[in-house]
Structures are given as C-alpha cells and as structure tokens.
Amino acid sequence: MKLKYVIYALIVLGIAYLIYYRISANKKIAEDGAGPGKGKGGSSKGLQVDGIVVQASDFTNDLDVTGTLEANEAVELRSEVSGLVTSINFKEGANVSRGQLLVKINDRDIQAQLQEALTKQKLSATNENRSKQLLEKGAISQEEYDTSLADLQSLKAQTQLIRAQLAKTSIYAPFSGKIGLRSISVGGYLTPSTLIANLSSINPLKISFSVPEKYIGQIKLNSEISFTTDGYNKKFTGSVFAIEPGINTQTRTLQIKALVPNAGNELRPGSFAKIKLALSTQKNALLIPNEAIIPVLKGKTVFITKDGKAQQVPVEAGTRTADHIVITSGLNIGDTVLTTGAMALKQDAPVKVSVVKNKAAL
C-alpha cells in the first residue's frame, strides 16, 4: 500500500513540474518578444508574408466548359428489304463517295416480277390502243374504253411499285465520308434490323457543348473556341455556327455547336473535349490571386500593407478564374496586397513583406 502512495505522489510531482516549466517558458517568450527596444519606441520584427503589387492589365474572360465531338453527318446503314447479300463493294475504314454502290442484295425474284408486270403492261397498252380506235369509230361505248384505260394505269402503277422494290436491293452511300467496320458477309441473309456499317462525315467535325444561362448575352455566332482532347497534346480551334434558340429548363444551360476543321482526320467523333471559350476582354482590370480574398459576413476583404502594418480593406469582386479574381472596387493601382498569412493577420499588425511577381499582370 505504501508503494502505491509513493507512485501517486511521484505522478503528482511530475505533473506539477510540467505545469511550472510551461508557465516559465511562456513568460520567457513574452519577455523576449517585448525586448528592450519595444518599450522605448522600437518596433517588432513583424510577421513574414508575401504580397503582390496591384497593376492594371487586359483581362480576357475565358469560360472553361466540356463538350463532345460529333460527326458532321452520321448514319447507320441498313437495308429496307430482306435478302441474300450478293456483293459488298467497300473496304472497312475506307472513304466512300456519295452515290457509291455499297451493298447488293439478291434481286432475281423481283426481276422476274418486273418482267411479268412489263409483259402485262405491254398487252394492256395494246388493248387500250385498240379500244381507243374502236371508240373513235363508235364500235364500243365510252365505258368500255374507260375500263381498258383503267387496267393500263393499274398495271403501270404495279410496275412502278416493283421497280421501287428492285431499287431497294441496291444500297448506296447517302453522302461522302468514312465507313466503319461491317457486320455482314457475302452470302449472309440481310434483314432491315441488321446493321451493315456506320458511315460518318468527319471533316469538318461538330463539337457540342453547353454554357450557363448567365453567359447567353456574350455568345455570338462565329465566336472562336479552342479545345484539347486526351488523344493529342495540342490545341484545336473551331467557330460557333449554331445556337439553340431556347434555354434547357432542367439544367438552365444553352446548347451550342461549333464546326472544327479535321483535314488530317486526327479527331474522332465521340471524343471528350475541354473547351475554352473567349467571352469578352476587359481593359485595365485589377487582378489579384484568389488566395488573397478573405470571405466575411458582408462580402469580401483583403489585407494590404501601409507603413509596415497590415490594413484590412473591403473589396468588391467580379469574374473569378481558376487562379485570379477581378477586383472592381476597393483597391488602387500600386497597392500591395498580402497573399499569405491571412489567418494570422490582424488590423495594424506589423508585417514584413516579400513582394512576388503578379502573374495576372503579365
């Protein structure tokens, strides 16, 4: 039991010593901070911070959005009729011209139907001509002639219908472009639900994207855009050619499309694009780094340095980018804005400023 009490006593003494040591250390720090010069009009070293000198520069308000590349024209090639494939007249991945025959379907039965219809039409035309001559001589009535004429017209319509069916056995390219991988073979049975291949016109390409509703007044036809894709480490350009007339009520965005030259076929439909859209240029704008802004209850403030002391001033801000923000009021050209130490700064606190280059003004 005595050993237990001894241990408790040692613990209490150890805690008391730690408390005494901490109080003594804090007192020494306080005495060192208020050194001899401070009480006699001297100044402390001050907090070391970074700052930038406010300068006026032209600010281009770029809007960063994402979009998708689309083919200028795209279609899934399918047949309107069923039948055996007798020939395939294209190479996968090749360029084809508008009107080029791509696929031919067996048409022997339709050809036979056409010959039969033409024979009947020829016989009916002979009967109609004979009836016309007899009508002129008064040998038959008008009603009998009208019957033979109606038979001829009906057979002509049937012939046109068979010709239309025959035309569907030949599949032509509806426009010039690049054809994709085929999913049929010669001798295979083709139906209207069978995909033959995809045909796309990829020069130029379209790029589709949306912008927030608040920017609609700054988007114009022929506006230039630049963008990058994951496939290439370079920038591509295009121009706006179409703007949706209405706002999407669910997303509150405006749909826009731009044309993109693609003579080298580098870009592919479906690619993800990071787009930069230049909206407007503001002359003599005051830009400061975002980290200098301090949100407060009634708005925003920044710290500037004046006579070696930090001064907190309210500001009004405009457009914000990823790195900088436009200040519309509260700062003047030549002010030194503090960009570090915001959480430790207080009004009239002494500071030692290291001026760094204002990248926004370059």
mmCIF file of C-alpha atoms in Angstrom:
data_model
loop_
_atom_site.group_PDB
_atom_site.id
_atom_site.type_symbol
_atom_site.label_atom_id
_atom_site.label_comp_id
_atom_site.label_asym_id
_atom_site.label_seq_id
_atom_site.Cartn_x
_atom_site.Cartn_y
_atom_site.Cartn_z
ATOM 1 C CA MET A 1 0.000 0.000 0.000
ATOM 2 C CA LYS A 2 2.860 2.383 0.812
ATOM 3 C CA LEU A 3 4.359 1.739 -2.647
ATOM 4 C CA LYS A 4 1.043 2.724 -4.231
ATOM 5 C CA TYR A 5 1.010 6.049 -2.413
ATOM 6 C CA VAL A 6 4.612 6.692 -3.377
ATOM 7 C CA ILE A 7 3.772 6.175 -7.073
ATOM 8 C CA TYR A 8 0.788 8.563 -6.809
ATOM 9 C CA ALA A 9 2.992 11.172 -5.187
ATOM 10 C CA LEU A 10 5.612 10.917 -7.924
ATOM 11 C CA ILE A 11 2.945 11.322 -10.620
ATOM 12 C CA VAL A 12 1.544 14.451 -8.934
ATOM 13 C CA LEU A 13 5.026 15.951 -8.616
ATOM 14 C CA GLY A 14 5.752 15.225 -12.292
ATOM 15 C CA ILE A 15 2.565 16.978 -13.421
ATOM 16 C CA ALA A 16 3.297 19.964 -11.184
ATOM 17 C CA TYR A 17 6.805 20.246 -12.651
ATOM 18 C CA LEU A 18 5.478 20.212 -16.245
ATOM 19 C CA ILE A 19 2.988 22.976 -15.426
ATOM 20 C CA TYR A 20 5.716 25.087 -13.813
ATOM 21 C CA TYR A 21 8.037 24.528 -16.784
ATOM 22 C CA ARG A 22 5.384 25.585 -19.332
ATOM 23 C CA ILE A 23 4.497 28.755 -17.358
ATOM 24 C CA SER A 24 8.166 29.722 -17.082
ATOM 25 C CA ALA A 25 8.760 29.094 -20.825
ATOM 26 C CA ASN A 26 5.757 31.216 -21.874
ATOM 27 C CA LYS A 27 6.870 34.025 -19.578
ATOM 28 C CA LYS A 28 10.341 33.979 -21.098
ATOM 29 C CA ILE A 29 8.948 34.103 -24.631
ATOM 30 C CA ALA A 30 6.757 37.061 -23.710
ATOM 31 C CA GLU A 31 9.732 38.902 -22.188
ATOM 32 C CA ASP A 32 11.867 38.222 -25.277
ATOM 33 C CA GLY A 33 9.091 39.457 -27.614
ATOM 34 C CA ALA A 34 8.895 42.761 -25.721
ATOM 35 C CA GLY A 35 12.657 43.323 -25.870
ATOM 36 C CA PRO A 36 14.378 46.477 -24.787
ATOM 37 C CA GLY A 37 13.606 48.422 -27.901
ATOM 38 C CA LYS A 38 9.876 47.756 -27.909
ATOM 39 C CA GLY A 39 9.185 49.575 -24.701
ATOM 40 C CA LYS A 40 11.161 52.579 -25.904
ATOM 41 C CA GLY A 41 9.527 53.219 -29.221
ATOM 42 C CA GLY A 42 11.183 50.362 -31.114
ATOM 43 C CA SER A 43 9.231 48.074 -33.459
ATOM 44 C CA SER A 44 8.950 44.286 -33.532
ATOM 45 C CA LYS A 45 10.167 42.244 -36.474
ATOM 46 C CA GLY A 46 6.615 41.606 -37.730
ATOM 47 C CA LEU A 47 5.067 38.622 -39.484
ATOM 48 C CA GLN A 48 6.844 37.496 -42.667
ATOM 49 C CA VAL A 49 4.322 37.463 -45.565
ATOM 50 C CA ASP A 50 4.230 37.548 -49.361
ATOM 51 C CA GLY A 51 2.493 40.244 -51.357
ATOM 52 C CA ILE A 52 1.872 41.461 -54.891
ATOM 53 C CA VAL A 53 1.697 44.969 -56.276
ATOM 54 C CA VAL A 54 -1.666 45.693 -57.913
ATOM 55 C CA GLN A 55 -1.317 46.533 -61.600
ATOM 56 C CA ALA A 56 -3.792 47.179 -64.398
ATOM 57 C CA SER A 57 -3.917 44.692 -67.287
ATOM 58 C CA ASP A 58 -6.247 43.461 -70.014
ATOM 59 C CA PHE A 59 -8.352 40.551 -68.796
ATOM 60 C CA THR A 60 -9.878 38.093 -71.243
ATOM 61 C CA ASN A 61 -12.849 36.411 -69.676
ATOM 62 C CA ASP A 62 -12.469 32.800 -70.776
ATOM 63 C CA LEU A 63 -15.152 30.249 -69.995
ATOM 64 C CA ASP A 64 -13.982 26.667 -69.458
ATOM 65 C CA VAL A 65 -16.560 24.007 -70.328
ATOM 66 C CA THR A 66 -16.583 20.439 -71.585
ATOM 67 C CA GLY A 67 -18.082 19.072 -74.764
ATOM 68 C CA THR A 68 -18.267 16.123 -77.143
ATOM 69 C CA LEU A 69 -17.053 15.797 -80.699
ATOM 70 C CA GLU A 70 -19.686 14.665 -83.190
ATOM 71 C CA ALA A 71 -19.611 13.664 -86.842
ATOM 72 C CA ASN A 72 -20.831 16.327 -89.232
ATOM 73 C CA GLU A 73 -23.159 13.671 -90.665
ATOM 74 C CA ALA A 74 -23.603 10.128 -89.361
ATOM 75 C CA VAL A 75 -25.876 7.242 -90.291
ATOM 76 C CA GLU A 76 -26.299 3.545 -89.575
ATOM 77 C CA LEU A 77 -26.500 1.765 -92.916
ATOM 78 C CA ARG A 78 -29.382 -0.728 -93.058
ATOM 79 C CA SER A 79 -31.433 -2.405 -95.779
ATOM 80 C CA GLU A 80 -35.105 -1.686 -96.418
ATOM 81 C CA VAL A 81 -35.714 -5.230 -97.703
ATOM 82 C CA SER A 82 -34.597 -8.713 -96.739
ATOM 83 C CA GLY A 83 -32.458 -10.964 -98.893
ATOM 84 C CA LEU A 84 -29.118 -12.651 -99.500
ATOM 85 C CA VAL A 85 -26.066 -10.389 -99.843
ATOM 86 C CA THR A 86 -24.561 -10.959 -103.307
ATOM 87 C CA SER A 87 -21.765 -8.345 -103.188
ATOM 88 C CA ILE A 88 -20.053 -5.884 -100.829
ATOM 89 C CA ASN A 89 -18.392 -3.017 -102.670
ATOM 90 C CA PHE A 90 -16.480 -1.187 -99.928
ATOM 91 C CA LYS A 91 -13.464 -1.693 -97.683
ATOM 92 C CA GLU A 92 -13.807 -1.274 -93.957
ATOM 93 C CA GLY A 93 -12.446 2.048 -92.712
ATOM 94 C CA ALA A 94 -12.200 3.471 -96.247
ATOM 95 C CA ASN A 95 -13.553 6.710 -97.657
ATOM 96 C CA VAL A 96 -16.619 6.394 -99.887
ATOM 97 C CA SER A 97 -18.295 8.905 -102.188
ATOM 98 C CA ARG A 98 -21.905 9.966 -102.265
ATOM 99 C CA GLY A 99 -23.938 7.680 -104.560
ATOM 100 C CA GLN A 100 -21.370 4.854 -104.474
ATOM 101 C CA LEU A 101 -22.871 1.342 -104.518
ATOM 102 C CA LEU A 102 -22.021 -0.288 -101.198
ATOM 103 C CA VAL A 103 -24.074 -3.489 -100.964
ATOM 104 C CA LYS A 104 -26.112 -5.515 -103.456
ATOM 105 C CA ILE A 105 -28.913 -7.893 -102.390
ATOM 106 C CA ASN A 106 -30.190 -10.818 -104.479
ATOM 107 C CA ASP A 107 -32.963 -9.441 -106.745
ATOM 108 C CA ARG A 108 -33.748 -12.352 -109.089
ATOM 109 C CA ASP A 109 -37.316 -12.837 -107.852
ATOM 110 C CA ILE A 110 -38.029 -9.100 -108.119
ATOM 111 C CA GLN A 111 -36.535 -9.012 -111.623
ATOM 112 C CA ALA A 112 -38.907 -11.844 -112.611
ATOM 113 C CA GLN A 113 -41.862 -9.947 -111.149
ATOM 114 C CA LEU A 114 -40.797 -6.880 -113.102
ATOM 115 C CA GLN A 115 -40.655 -8.806 -116.405
ATOM 116 C CA GLU A 116 -44.112 -10.230 -115.760
ATOM 117 C CA ALA A 117 -45.505 -6.789 -114.956
ATOM 118 C CA LEU A 118 -43.926 -5.287 -118.092
ATOM 119 C CA THR A 119 -45.459 -8.012 -120.250
ATOM 120 C CA LYS A 120 -48.903 -7.409 -118.782
ATOM 121 C CA GLN A 121 -48.451 -3.669 -119.194
ATOM 122 C CA LYS A 122 -47.488 -4.069 -122.853
ATOM 123 C CA LEU A 123 -50.555 -6.234 -123.537
ATOM 124 C CA SER A 124 -52.802 -3.790 -121.705
ATOM 125 C CA ALA A 125 -51.356 -0.893 -123.708
ATOM 126 C CA THR A 126 -52.216 -2.753 -126.935
ATOM 127 C CA ASN A 127 -55.769 -3.355 -125.713
ATOM 128 C CA GLU A 128 -56.132 0.295 -124.698
ATOM 129 C CA ASN A 129 -54.966 1.466 -128.139
ATOM 130 C CA ARG A 130 -57.378 -0.897 -129.897
ATOM 131 C CA SER A 131 -60.252 0.223 -127.716
ATOM 132 C CA LYS A 132 -59.433 3.851 -128.465
ATOM 133 C CA GLN A 133 -59.667 3.202 -132.237
ATOM 134 C CA LEU A 134 -62.958 1.366 -131.809
ATOM 135 C CA LEU A 135 -64.331 4.216 -129.703
ATOM 136 C CA GLU A 136 -63.493 6.700 -132.441
ATOM 137 C CA LYS A 137 -65.478 4.520 -134.914
ATOM 138 C CA GLY A 138 -68.358 4.174 -132.484
ATOM 139 C CA ALA A 139 -67.934 0.423 -132.221
ATOM 140 C CA ILE A 140 -67.697 0.424 -128.389
ATOM 141 C CA SER A 141 -69.011 2.614 -125.647
ATOM 142 C CA GLN A 142 -67.037 5.158 -123.606
ATOM 143 C CA GLU A 143 -67.441 2.941 -120.559
ATOM 144 C CA GLU A 144 -65.721 0.018 -122.265
ATOM 145 C CA TYR A 145 -62.798 2.226 -123.260
ATOM 146 C CA ASP A 146 -62.507 3.655 -119.754
ATOM 147 C CA THR A 147 -62.247 0.105 -118.396
ATOM 148 C CA SER A 148 -59.322 -0.747 -120.662
ATOM 149 C CA LEU A 149 -57.599 2.564 -119.798
ATOM 150 C CA ALA A 150 -58.007 1.879 -116.067
ATOM 151 C CA ASP A 151 -56.452 -1.571 -116.492
ATOM 152 C CA LEU A 152 -53.449 0.008 -118.226
ATOM 153 C CA GLN A 153 -52.976 2.624 -115.478
ATOM 154 C CA SER A 154 -53.206 -0.056 -112.774
ATOM 155 C CA LEU A 155 -50.533 -2.179 -114.446
ATOM 156 C CA LYS A 156 -48.258 0.857 -114.799
ATOM 157 C CA ALA A 157 -48.605 1.521 -111.049
ATOM 158 C CA GLN A 158 -47.750 -2.095 -110.279
ATOM 159 C CA THR A 159 -44.654 -1.841 -112.499
ATOM 160 C CA GLN A 160 -43.522 1.316 -110.653
ATOM 161 C CA LEU A 161 -44.019 -0.446 -107.308
ATOM 162 C CA ILE A 162 -41.879 -3.402 -108.410
ATOM 163 C CA ARG A 163 -39.178 -1.016 -109.689
ATOM 164 C CA ALA A 164 -39.174 0.681 -106.282
ATOM 165 C CA GLN A 165 -38.724 -2.688 -104.574
ATOM 166 C CA LEU A 166 -35.909 -3.513 -107.012
ATOM 167 C CA ALA A 167 -34.129 -0.222 -106.192
ATOM 168 C CA LYS A 168 -34.111 -1.167 -102.503
ATOM 169 C CA THR A 169 -31.885 -4.163 -103.253
ATOM 170 C CA SER A 170 -29.007 -1.754 -104.009
ATOM 171 C CA ILE A 171 -27.655 0.241 -101.055
ATOM 172 C CA TYR A 172 -25.797 3.451 -101.934
ATOM 173 C CA ALA A 173 -23.781 5.895 -99.820
ATOM 174 C CA PRO A 174 -26.095 8.822 -98.901
ATOM 175 C CA PHE A 175 -23.105 11.184 -98.503
ATOM 176 C CA SER A 176 -19.327 11.150 -98.768
ATOM 177 C CA GLY A 177 -17.478 10.047 -95.660
ATOM 178 C CA LYS A 178 -15.572 7.288 -93.875
ATOM 179 C CA ILE A 179 -17.252 3.923 -93.475
ATOM 180 C CA GLY A 180 -16.702 1.831 -90.377
ATOM 181 C CA LEU A 181 -16.439 -1.881 -89.682
ATOM 182 C CA ARG A 182 -19.003 -4.048 -91.457
ATOM 183 C CA SER A 183 -21.105 -6.671 -89.692
ATOM 184 C CA ILE A 184 -22.247 -8.622 -92.771
ATOM 185 C CA SER A 185 -20.657 -11.016 -95.248
ATOM 186 C CA VAL A 186 -21.386 -12.089 -98.809
ATOM 187 C CA GLY A 187 -23.955 -14.893 -98.751
ATOM 188 C CA GLY A 188 -25.411 -13.776 -95.447
ATOM 189 C CA TYR A 189 -29.115 -13.099 -95.063
ATOM 190 C CA LEU A 190 -29.780 -9.404 -94.557
ATOM 191 C CA THR A 191 -32.872 -8.001 -92.834
ATOM 192 C CA PRO A 192 -33.938 -4.405 -92.098
ATOM 193 C CA SER A 193 -32.823 -4.868 -88.480
ATOM 194 C CA THR A 194 -29.275 -5.867 -89.457
ATOM 195 C CA LEU A 195 -26.617 -3.154 -89.127
ATOM 196 C CA ILE A 196 -24.409 -3.122 -92.217
ATOM 197 C CA ALA A 197 -21.885 -0.481 -91.040
ATOM 198 C CA ASN A 198 -21.669 3.082 -89.753
ATOM 199 C CA LEU A 199 -20.980 5.907 -92.190
ATOM 200 C CA SER A 200 -19.638 9.227 -90.862
ATOM 201 C CA SER A 201 -18.572 12.507 -92.397
ATOM 202 C CA ILE A 202 -15.712 13.704 -90.160
ATOM 203 C CA ASN A 203 -14.293 16.722 -91.987
ATOM 204 C CA PRO A 204 -15.352 19.063 -90.577
ATOM 205 C CA LEU A 205 -16.496 17.780 -87.189
ATOM 206 C CA LYS A 206 -19.058 19.309 -84.874
ATOM 207 C CA ILE A 207 -18.418 19.939 -81.203
ATOM 208 C CA SER A 208 -21.433 20.159 -78.911
ATOM 209 C CA PHE A 209 -21.323 21.895 -75.518
ATOM 210 C CA SER A 210 -23.461 23.872 -73.075
ATOM 211 C CA VAL A 211 -22.866 27.150 -71.228
ATOM 212 C CA PRO A 212 -24.659 28.527 -68.144
ATOM 213 C CA GLU A 213 -27.645 30.782 -68.776
ATOM 214 C CA LYS A 214 -25.886 33.897 -67.423
ATOM 215 C CA TYR A 215 -23.456 33.900 -70.374
ATOM 216 C CA ILE A 216 -26.021 33.888 -73.191
ATOM 217 C CA GLY A 217 -25.526 37.596 -73.897
ATOM 218 C CA GLN A 218 -21.828 37.017 -74.579
ATOM 219 C CA ILE A 219 -22.153 34.089 -77.011
ATOM 220 C CA LYS A 220 -22.265 35.081 -80.675
ATOM 221 C CA LEU A 221 -22.220 33.231 -83.974
ATOM 222 C CA ASN A 222 -18.691 32.771 -85.385
ATOM 223 C CA SER A 223 -17.164 33.118 -81.887
ATOM 224 C CA GLU A 224 -13.798 31.357 -81.766
ATOM 225 C CA ILE A 225 -13.218 28.420 -79.437
ATOM 226 C CA SER A 226 -10.121 26.397 -78.580
ATOM 227 C CA PHE A 227 -10.085 22.937 -77.066
ATOM 228 C CA THR A 228 -7.928 19.948 -76.215
ATOM 229 C CA THR A 229 -8.587 16.209 -76.168
ATOM 230 C CA ASP A 230 -6.962 13.366 -74.309
ATOM 231 C CA GLY A 231 -5.693 11.851 -77.546
ATOM 232 C CA TYR A 232 -3.400 14.731 -78.590
ATOM 233 C CA ASN A 233 -1.141 17.101 -76.694
ATOM 234 C CA LYS A 234 -2.070 20.196 -78.695
ATOM 235 C CA LYS A 235 -4.838 22.755 -79.093
ATOM 236 C CA PHE A 236 -7.509 22.658 -81.777
ATOM 237 C CA THR A 237 -9.734 25.546 -82.853
ATOM 238 C CA GLY A 238 -13.240 25.982 -84.184
ATOM 239 C CA SER A 239 -16.036 28.531 -84.542
ATOM 240 C CA VAL A 240 -19.619 28.634 -83.296
ATOM 241 C CA PHE A 241 -22.129 28.039 -86.098
ATOM 242 C CA ALA A 242 -25.381 27.199 -84.298
ATOM 243 C CA ILE A 243 -27.037 28.244 -81.021
ATOM 244 C CA GLU A 244 -30.160 26.636 -79.601
ATOM 245 C CA PRO A 245 -32.952 29.256 -79.509
ATOM 246 C CA GLY A 246 -34.160 28.261 -76.032
ATOM 247 C CA ILE A 247 -32.725 27.519 -72.577
ATOM 248 C CA ASN A 248 -32.843 23.994 -71.187
ATOM 249 C CA THR A 249 -35.246 24.370 -68.259
ATOM 250 C CA GLN A 250 -33.785 21.426 -66.341
ATOM 251 C CA THR A 251 -30.092 22.403 -66.479
ATOM 252 C CA ARG A 252 -30.523 26.168 -67.107
ATOM 253 C CA THR A 253 -27.923 25.968 -69.858
ATOM 254 C CA LEU A 254 -27.712 26.992 -73.515
ATOM 255 C CA GLN A 255 -26.791 24.349 -76.100
ATOM 256 C CA ILE A 256 -24.166 25.408 -78.663
ATOM 257 C CA LYS A 257 -22.435 23.733 -81.603
ATOM 258 C CA ALA A 258 -19.186 24.683 -83.327
ATOM 259 C CA LEU A 259 -17.501 23.490 -86.512
ATOM 260 C CA VAL A 260 -13.976 22.100 -86.246
ATOM 261 C CA PRO A 261 -11.700 21.544 -89.283
ATOM 262 C CA ASN A 262 -10.370 17.980 -89.383
ATOM 263 C CA ALA A 263 -8.473 17.682 -92.658
ATOM 264 C CA GLY A 264 -5.935 15.268 -91.157
ATOM 265 C CA ASN A 265 -8.641 13.050 -89.601
ATOM 266 C CA GLU A 266 -6.851 13.352 -86.242
ATOM 267 C CA LEU A 267 -10.029 13.937 -84.265
ATOM 268 C CA ARG A 268 -12.687 11.253 -83.833
ATOM 269 C CA PRO A 269 -16.412 11.556 -83.131
ATOM 270 C CA GLY A 270 -17.294 10.808 -79.531
ATOM 271 C CA SER A 271 -14.078 12.237 -78.082
ATOM 272 C CA PHE A 272 -14.242 14.271 -74.869
ATOM 273 C CA ALA A 273 -13.139 17.882 -75.293
ATOM 274 C CA LYS A 274 -12.025 20.532 -72.795
ATOM 275 C CA ILE A 275 -13.166 23.814 -74.322
ATOM 276 C CA LYS A 276 -12.029 27.385 -73.690
ATOM 277 C CA LEU A 277 -14.487 29.985 -74.962
ATOM 278 C CA ALA A 278 -13.382 33.638 -75.030
ATOM 279 C CA LEU A 279 -16.361 35.717 -73.886
ATOM 280 C CA SER A 280 -15.057 39.288 -73.549
ATOM 281 C CA THR A 281 -11.936 41.389 -72.876
ATOM 282 C CA GLN A 282 -11.889 43.895 -70.002
ATOM 283 C CA LYS A 283 -9.402 46.760 -70.310
ATOM 284 C CA ASN A 284 -7.346 47.950 -67.291
ATOM 285 C CA ALA A 285 -8.669 45.267 -64.964
ATOM 286 C CA LEU A 286 -7.241 44.809 -61.463
ATOM 287 C CA LEU A 287 -6.498 41.129 -60.830
ATOM 288 C CA ILE A 288 -5.242 39.560 -57.624
ATOM 289 C CA PRO A 289 -4.671 35.905 -56.615
ATOM 290 C CA ASN A 290 -7.686 34.058 -55.227
ATOM 291 C CA GLU A 291 -5.839 33.234 -52.008
ATOM 292 C CA ALA A 292 -5.715 36.937 -51.097
ATOM 293 C CA ILE A 293 -9.519 37.118 -50.772
ATOM 294 C CA ILE A 294 -10.971 36.715 -47.273
ATOM 295 C CA PRO A 295 -14.736 35.985 -47.163
ATOM 296 C CA VAL A 296 -16.571 37.880 -44.408
ATOM 297 C CA LEU A 297 -20.182 38.161 -43.362
ATOM 298 C CA LYS A 298 -20.942 41.206 -45.517
ATOM 299 C CA GLY A 299 -18.777 40.385 -48.516
ATOM 300 C CA LYS A 300 -15.051 40.098 -49.172
ATOM 301 C CA THR A 301 -11.914 41.757 -47.806
ATOM 302 C CA VAL A 302 -8.176 41.716 -48.440
ATOM 303 C CA PHE A 303 -5.139 42.766 -46.433
ATOM 304 C CA ILE A 304 -2.834 45.438 -47.834
ATOM 305 C CA THR A 305 0.293 46.844 -46.276
ATOM 306 C CA LYS A 306 0.621 50.503 -45.318
ATOM 307 C CA ASP A 307 3.549 51.956 -43.355
ATOM 308 C CA GLY A 308 4.690 48.435 -42.493
ATOM 309 C CA LYS A 309 1.335 47.445 -40.997
ATOM 310 C CA ALA A 310 -1.488 45.238 -42.295
ATOM 311 C CA GLN A 311 -4.692 47.053 -43.187
ATOM 312 C CA GLN A 312 -7.895 45.103 -43.892
ATOM 313 C CA VAL A 313 -9.995 46.724 -46.621
ATOM 314 C CA PRO A 314 -13.373 45.671 -48.089
ATOM 315 C CA VAL A 315 -13.446 44.956 -51.825
ATOM 316 C CA GLU A 316 -15.990 44.125 -54.498
ATOM 317 C CA ALA A 317 -15.108 41.303 -56.883
ATOM 318 C CA GLY A 318 -16.106 40.407 -60.414
ATOM 319 C CA THR A 319 -15.190 37.433 -62.566
ATOM 320 C CA ARG A 320 -13.164 34.657 -60.951
ATOM 321 C CA THR A 321 -10.835 32.294 -62.816
ATOM 322 C CA ALA A 322 -9.004 29.237 -61.543
ATOM 323 C CA ASP A 323 -6.147 31.381 -60.170
ATOM 324 C CA HIS A 324 -7.251 35.029 -60.073
ATOM 325 C CA ILE A 325 -10.208 37.281 -59.392
ATOM 326 C CA VAL A 326 -11.107 40.695 -60.823
ATOM 327 C CA ILE A 327 -11.470 43.479 -58.229
ATOM 328 C CA THR A 328 -13.997 46.114 -59.266
ATOM 329 C CA SER A 329 -13.628 48.427 -56.253
ATOM 330 C CA GLY A 330 -11.673 48.774 -53.017
ATOM 331 C CA LEU A 331 -8.134 48.639 -54.430
ATOM 332 C CA ASN A 332 -5.943 51.066 -56.328
ATOM 333 C CA ILE A 333 -3.049 50.566 -58.710
ATOM 334 C CA GLY A 334 0.159 50.345 -56.660
ATOM 335 C CA ASP A 335 -1.428 48.840 -53.538
ATOM 336 C CA THR A 336 0.487 45.902 -52.085
ATOM 337 C CA VAL A 337 -1.941 43.050 -51.428
ATOM 338 C CA LEU A 338 -0.853 40.363 -48.955
ATOM 339 C CA THR A 339 -1.251 36.863 -50.347
ATOM 340 C CA THR A 340 -0.066 34.748 -47.397
ATOM 341 C CA GLY A 341 -0.664 34.703 -43.657
ATOM 342 C CA ALA A 342 -4.300 35.811 -43.930
ATOM 343 C CA MET A 343 -5.392 33.619 -40.997
ATOM 344 C CA ALA A 344 -2.729 35.060 -38.690
ATOM 345 C CA LEU A 345 -3.044 38.731 -39.696
ATOM 346 C CA LYS A 346 -4.921 41.342 -37.702
ATOM 347 C CA GLN A 347 -5.646 45.005 -38.266
ATOM 348 C CA ASP A 348 -2.494 47.162 -37.804
ATOM 349 C CA ALA A 349 -0.332 44.092 -37.198
ATOM 350 C CA PRO A 350 3.323 44.761 -38.166
ATOM 351 C CA VAL A 351 4.345 42.811 -41.286
ATOM 352 C CA LYS A 352 7.485 42.240 -43.296
ATOM 353 C CA VAL A 353 6.506 41.821 -46.949
ATOM 354 C CA SER A 354 8.355 39.927 -49.649
ATOM 355 C CA VAL A 355 6.966 41.231 -52.958
ATOM 356 C CA VAL A 356 6.436 38.494 -55.545
ATOM 357 C CA LYS A 357 5.595 38.845 -59.229
ATOM 358 C CA ASN A 358 1.903 39.341 -60.023
ATOM 359 C CA LYS A 359 1.383 36.659 -62.689
ATOM 360 C CA ALA A 360 -2.054 38.046 -63.535
ATOM 361 C CA ALA A 361 -0.477 41.242 -64.872
ATOM 362 C CA LEU A 362 1.914 39.501 -67.264
#
